[in-house]
Coordinates of C-alpha atoms and ligand atoms in Angstrom, one line a residue:
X55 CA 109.2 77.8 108.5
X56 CA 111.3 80.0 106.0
X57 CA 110.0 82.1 103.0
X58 CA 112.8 84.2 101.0
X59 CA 111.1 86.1 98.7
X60 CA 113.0 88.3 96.0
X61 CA 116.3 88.4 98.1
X62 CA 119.3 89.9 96.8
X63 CA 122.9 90.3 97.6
X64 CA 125.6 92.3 96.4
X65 CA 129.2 93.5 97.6
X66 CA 130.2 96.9 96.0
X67 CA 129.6 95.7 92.4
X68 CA 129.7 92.3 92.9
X69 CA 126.4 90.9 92.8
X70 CA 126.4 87.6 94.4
X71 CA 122.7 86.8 93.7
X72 CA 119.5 88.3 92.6
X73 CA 116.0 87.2 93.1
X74 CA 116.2 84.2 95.0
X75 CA 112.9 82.5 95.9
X76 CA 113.1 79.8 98.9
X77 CA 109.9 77.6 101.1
X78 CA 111.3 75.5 103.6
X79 CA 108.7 73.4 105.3
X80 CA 109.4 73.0 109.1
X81 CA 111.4 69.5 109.7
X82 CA 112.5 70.0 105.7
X83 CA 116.3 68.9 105.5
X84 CA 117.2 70.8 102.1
X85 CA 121.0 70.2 100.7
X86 CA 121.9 73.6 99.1
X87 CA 124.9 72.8 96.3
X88 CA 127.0 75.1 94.0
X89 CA 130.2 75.7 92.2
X90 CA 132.2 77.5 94.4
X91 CA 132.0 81.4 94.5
X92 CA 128.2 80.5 93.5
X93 CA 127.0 82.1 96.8
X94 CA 125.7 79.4 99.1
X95 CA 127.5 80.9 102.2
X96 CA 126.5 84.3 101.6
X97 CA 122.8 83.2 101.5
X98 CA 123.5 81.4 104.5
X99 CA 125.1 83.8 106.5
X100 CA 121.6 86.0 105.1
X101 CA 119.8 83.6 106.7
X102 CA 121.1 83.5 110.2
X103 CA 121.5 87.4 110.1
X104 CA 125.3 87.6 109.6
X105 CA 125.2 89.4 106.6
X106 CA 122.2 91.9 105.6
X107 CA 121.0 91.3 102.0
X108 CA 119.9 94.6 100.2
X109 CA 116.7 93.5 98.4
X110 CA 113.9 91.5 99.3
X111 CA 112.7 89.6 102.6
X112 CA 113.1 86.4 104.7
X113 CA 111.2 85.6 106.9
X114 CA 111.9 82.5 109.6
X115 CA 109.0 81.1 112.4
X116 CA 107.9 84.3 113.5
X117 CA 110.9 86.8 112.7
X118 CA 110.5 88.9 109.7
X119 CA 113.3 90.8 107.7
X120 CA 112.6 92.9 104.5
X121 CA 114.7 95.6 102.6
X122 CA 112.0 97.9 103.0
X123 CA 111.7 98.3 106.6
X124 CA 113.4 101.1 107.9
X125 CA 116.7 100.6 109.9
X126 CA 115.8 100.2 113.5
X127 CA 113.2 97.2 112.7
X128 CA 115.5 95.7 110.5
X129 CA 118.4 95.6 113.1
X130 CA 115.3 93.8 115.4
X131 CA 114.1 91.7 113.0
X132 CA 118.2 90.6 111.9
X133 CA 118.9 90.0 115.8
X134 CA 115.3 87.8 116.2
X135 CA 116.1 85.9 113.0
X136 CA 119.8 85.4 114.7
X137 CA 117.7 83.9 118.2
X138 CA 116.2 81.0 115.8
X139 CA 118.8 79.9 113.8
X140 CA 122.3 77.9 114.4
X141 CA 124.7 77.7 112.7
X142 CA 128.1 75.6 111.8
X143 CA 130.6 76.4 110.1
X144 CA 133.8 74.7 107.9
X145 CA 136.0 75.5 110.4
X146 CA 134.9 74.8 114.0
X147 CA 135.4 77.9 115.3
X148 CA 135.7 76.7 119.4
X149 CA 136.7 79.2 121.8
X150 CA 140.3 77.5 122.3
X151 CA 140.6 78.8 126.2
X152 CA 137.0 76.9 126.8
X153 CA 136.2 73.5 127.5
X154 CA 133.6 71.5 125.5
X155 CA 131.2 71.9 127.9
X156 CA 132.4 75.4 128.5
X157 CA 131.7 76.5 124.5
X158 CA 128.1 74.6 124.5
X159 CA 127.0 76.8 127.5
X160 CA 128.6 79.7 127.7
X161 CA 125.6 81.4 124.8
X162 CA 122.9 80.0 126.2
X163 CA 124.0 80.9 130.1
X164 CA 124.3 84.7 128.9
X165 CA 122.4 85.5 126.0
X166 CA 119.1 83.1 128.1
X167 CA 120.9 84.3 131.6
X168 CA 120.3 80.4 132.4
X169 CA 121.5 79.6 136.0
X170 CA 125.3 77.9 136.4
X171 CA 123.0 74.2 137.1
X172 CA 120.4 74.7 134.5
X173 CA 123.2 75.7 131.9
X174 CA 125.9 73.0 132.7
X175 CA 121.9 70.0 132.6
X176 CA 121.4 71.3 129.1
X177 CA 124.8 71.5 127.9
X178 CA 125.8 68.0 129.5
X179 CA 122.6 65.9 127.7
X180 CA 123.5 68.1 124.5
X181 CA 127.1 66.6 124.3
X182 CA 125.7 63.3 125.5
X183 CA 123.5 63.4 122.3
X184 CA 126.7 64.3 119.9
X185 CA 128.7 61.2 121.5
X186 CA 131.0 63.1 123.5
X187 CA 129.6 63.9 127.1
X188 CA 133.1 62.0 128.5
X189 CA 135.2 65.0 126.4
X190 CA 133.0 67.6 128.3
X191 CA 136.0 68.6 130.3
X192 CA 138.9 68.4 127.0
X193 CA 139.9 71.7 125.3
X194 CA 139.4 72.0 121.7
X195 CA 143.1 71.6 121.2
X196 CA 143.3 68.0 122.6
X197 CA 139.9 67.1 120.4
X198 CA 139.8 65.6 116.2
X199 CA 138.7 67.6 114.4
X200 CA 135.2 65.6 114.1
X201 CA 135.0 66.1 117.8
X202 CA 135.6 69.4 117.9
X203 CA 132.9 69.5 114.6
X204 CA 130.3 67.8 117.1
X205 CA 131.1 69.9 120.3
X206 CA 130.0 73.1 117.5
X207 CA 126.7 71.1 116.8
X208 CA 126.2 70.9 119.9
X209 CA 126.7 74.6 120.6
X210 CA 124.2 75.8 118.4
X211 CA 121.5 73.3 119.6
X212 CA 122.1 75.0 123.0
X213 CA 120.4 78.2 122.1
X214 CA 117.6 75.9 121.1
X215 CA 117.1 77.0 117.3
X216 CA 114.5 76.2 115.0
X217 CA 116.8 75.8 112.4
X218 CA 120.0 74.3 111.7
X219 CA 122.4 75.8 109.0
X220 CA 125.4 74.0 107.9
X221 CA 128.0 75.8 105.8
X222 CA 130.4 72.7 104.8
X223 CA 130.3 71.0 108.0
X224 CA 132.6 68.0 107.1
X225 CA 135.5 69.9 104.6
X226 CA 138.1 70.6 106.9
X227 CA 137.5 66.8 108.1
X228 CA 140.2 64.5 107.2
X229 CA 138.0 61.7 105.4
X230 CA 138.0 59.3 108.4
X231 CA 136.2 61.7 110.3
X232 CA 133.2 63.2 108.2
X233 CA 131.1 60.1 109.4
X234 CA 131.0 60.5 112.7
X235 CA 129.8 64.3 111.9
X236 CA 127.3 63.2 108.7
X237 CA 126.0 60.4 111.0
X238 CA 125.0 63.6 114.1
X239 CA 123.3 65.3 111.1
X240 CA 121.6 62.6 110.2
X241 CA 119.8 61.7 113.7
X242 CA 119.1 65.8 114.4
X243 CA 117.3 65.2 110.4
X244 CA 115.5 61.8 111.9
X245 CA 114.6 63.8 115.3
X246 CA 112.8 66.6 113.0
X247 CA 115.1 69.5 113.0
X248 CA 114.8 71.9 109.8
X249 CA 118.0 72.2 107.9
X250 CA 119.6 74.0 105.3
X251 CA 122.8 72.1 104.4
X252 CA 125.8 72.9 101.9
X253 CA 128.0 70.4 101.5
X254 CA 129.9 67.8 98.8
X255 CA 128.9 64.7 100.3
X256 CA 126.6 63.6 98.2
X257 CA 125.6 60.6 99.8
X258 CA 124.3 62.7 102.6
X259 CA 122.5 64.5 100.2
X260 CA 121.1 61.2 98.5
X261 CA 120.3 59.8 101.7
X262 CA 118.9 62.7 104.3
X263 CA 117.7 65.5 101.6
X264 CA 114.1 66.4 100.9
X265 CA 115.0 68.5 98.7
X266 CA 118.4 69.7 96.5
X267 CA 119.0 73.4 95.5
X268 CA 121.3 73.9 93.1
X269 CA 123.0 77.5 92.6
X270 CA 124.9 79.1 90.1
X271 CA 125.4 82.5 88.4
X272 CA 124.1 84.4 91.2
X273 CA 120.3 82.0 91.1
X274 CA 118.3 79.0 91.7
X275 CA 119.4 77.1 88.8
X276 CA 117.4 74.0 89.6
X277 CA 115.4 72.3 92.6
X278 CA 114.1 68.6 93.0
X279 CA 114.1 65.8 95.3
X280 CA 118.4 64.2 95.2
X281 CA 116.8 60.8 93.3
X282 CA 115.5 63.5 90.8
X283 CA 118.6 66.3 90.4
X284 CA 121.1 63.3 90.7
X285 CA 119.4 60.9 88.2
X286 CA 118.2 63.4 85.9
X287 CA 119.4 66.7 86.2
X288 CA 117.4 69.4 83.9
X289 CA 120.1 72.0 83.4
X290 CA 123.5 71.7 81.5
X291 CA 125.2 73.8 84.2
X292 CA 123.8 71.3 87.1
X293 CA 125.0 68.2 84.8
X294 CA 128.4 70.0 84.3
X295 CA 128.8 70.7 88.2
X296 CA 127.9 66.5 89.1
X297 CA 130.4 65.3 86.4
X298 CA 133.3 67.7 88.1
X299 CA 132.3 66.5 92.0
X300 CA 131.6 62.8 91.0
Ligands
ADP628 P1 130.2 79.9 98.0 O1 129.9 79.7 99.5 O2 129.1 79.4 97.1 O3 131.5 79.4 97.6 P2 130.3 82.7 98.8 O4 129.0 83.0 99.3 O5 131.4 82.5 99.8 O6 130.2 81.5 97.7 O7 130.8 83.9 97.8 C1 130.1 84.4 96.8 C2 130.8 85.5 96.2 O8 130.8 86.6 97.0 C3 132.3 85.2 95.9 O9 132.6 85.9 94.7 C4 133.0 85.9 97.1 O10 134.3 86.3 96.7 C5 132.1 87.1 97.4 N1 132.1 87.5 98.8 C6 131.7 86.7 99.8 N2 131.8 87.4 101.0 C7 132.3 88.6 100.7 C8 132.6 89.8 101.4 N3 132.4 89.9 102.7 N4 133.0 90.9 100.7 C9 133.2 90.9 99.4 N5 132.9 89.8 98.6 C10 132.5 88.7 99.2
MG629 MG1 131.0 78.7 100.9

């Protein structure tokens, strides 16, 4: 479903990371932790074609992205790459003069010129699925935060993505709320969705995760199933990072 090979990222001098190597299997649910500053929203945001990495490749389904392609193909590949992946970030990032239902539609009844009816279908039995289909007609002002969280779930599942990236979907939540959010994530994991997922809650991680990825220094310190990397992580820097989050 995803193959990085070799990818790279710098800003000016600042080289956030070199070399990364990355399989995702389709309906993989991989949990992507860090120290902060390590570079986990920056391959992210490479991912889902916000931000262009200098070296290497990615491909994702059947979109294909490498350094060496020259500029009009790249700009392609980044904008197919963009049509196959959602993404969530900390902060909700609602269009505050839009409606729930408003912000789930309004992508997918431009960018896939969906009909007014067809739009509103999809985007009702979308917020149905996060919980909130009787919000549909709140603004995101007059939502929690872990509403608002699950109305910008639900707005990336309406471009119908084969992938699901979460950048810290729960750390603006005040602690009442991340359950609500985790448990979404959780039944898009159990319904077979493919996600990469960066995030502190570790009992997520424990409980949903195939796989953990562990970054630091600008690399892929460390990879293994959570009972593995929690139990018995291999590195000193991955043991350092679990006794500070613990
Ligand atoms: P993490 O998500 O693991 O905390 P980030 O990917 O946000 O890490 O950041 C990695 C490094 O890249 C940090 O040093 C950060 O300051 C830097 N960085 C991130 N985005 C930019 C940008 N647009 N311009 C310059 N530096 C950036
Ligand atoms: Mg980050």
């Amino acid at each position: 479903m995803i193959e990085v090979n070799q990818l790279g990222k710098s800003f000016g001098d600042l080289v956030v990371f070199r070399d990364i190597n990355l399989h995702i299997r389709s309906r993989e649910i991989v949990v992507l932790v860090g120290p902060s500053g390590s570079g986990k929203s920056t391959l992210l945001r490479c991912l889902n074609g916000l931000e262009e990495p200098d070296a290497g490749s990615i491909r994702v389904g059947d979109a294909a992205w490498a350094a060496s392609m020259d500029a009009a193909s790249k700009k392609q590949a980044i904008r197919h790459i963009r049509t196959l992946t959602g993404m969530v970030f900390q902060s909700f990032n609602l269009f505050p003069h839009m409606t729930a239902l408003e912000n789930v539609i309004m992508a997918p009844a431009i960018v896939k010129k969906m009909n007014q009816k067809q739009a509103v279908e999809i985007g009702e039995s979308l917020l149905a699925k996060v919980g909130l289909l009787n919000k549909k007609n709140e603004y995101p002002s007059r939502l929690s935060g872990g509403q608002q969280q699950r109305v910008a779930i639900a707005r990336a599942l309406a471009m119908q993505p084969q992938m699901m990236l979460f950048d810290e979907p729960t750390s603006a939540l005040d602690p009442e709320l991340t359950g609500e959010v985790l448990s979404v994530m959780k039944q898009l994991a159990a319904e077979g969705m493919t996600m990469i997922v960066v995030t502190h809650e570790m009992k997520f991680a424990r409980e949903a995760a195939n796989r953990v990825i562990f970054m630091s220094d600008g690399k892929i310190q460390e990879e293994g199933a959570p009972e593995q990397f929690f139990v018995q992580p291999q590195t000193e820097r991955a043991r350092k990072f679990l006794r500070q989050i613990e």
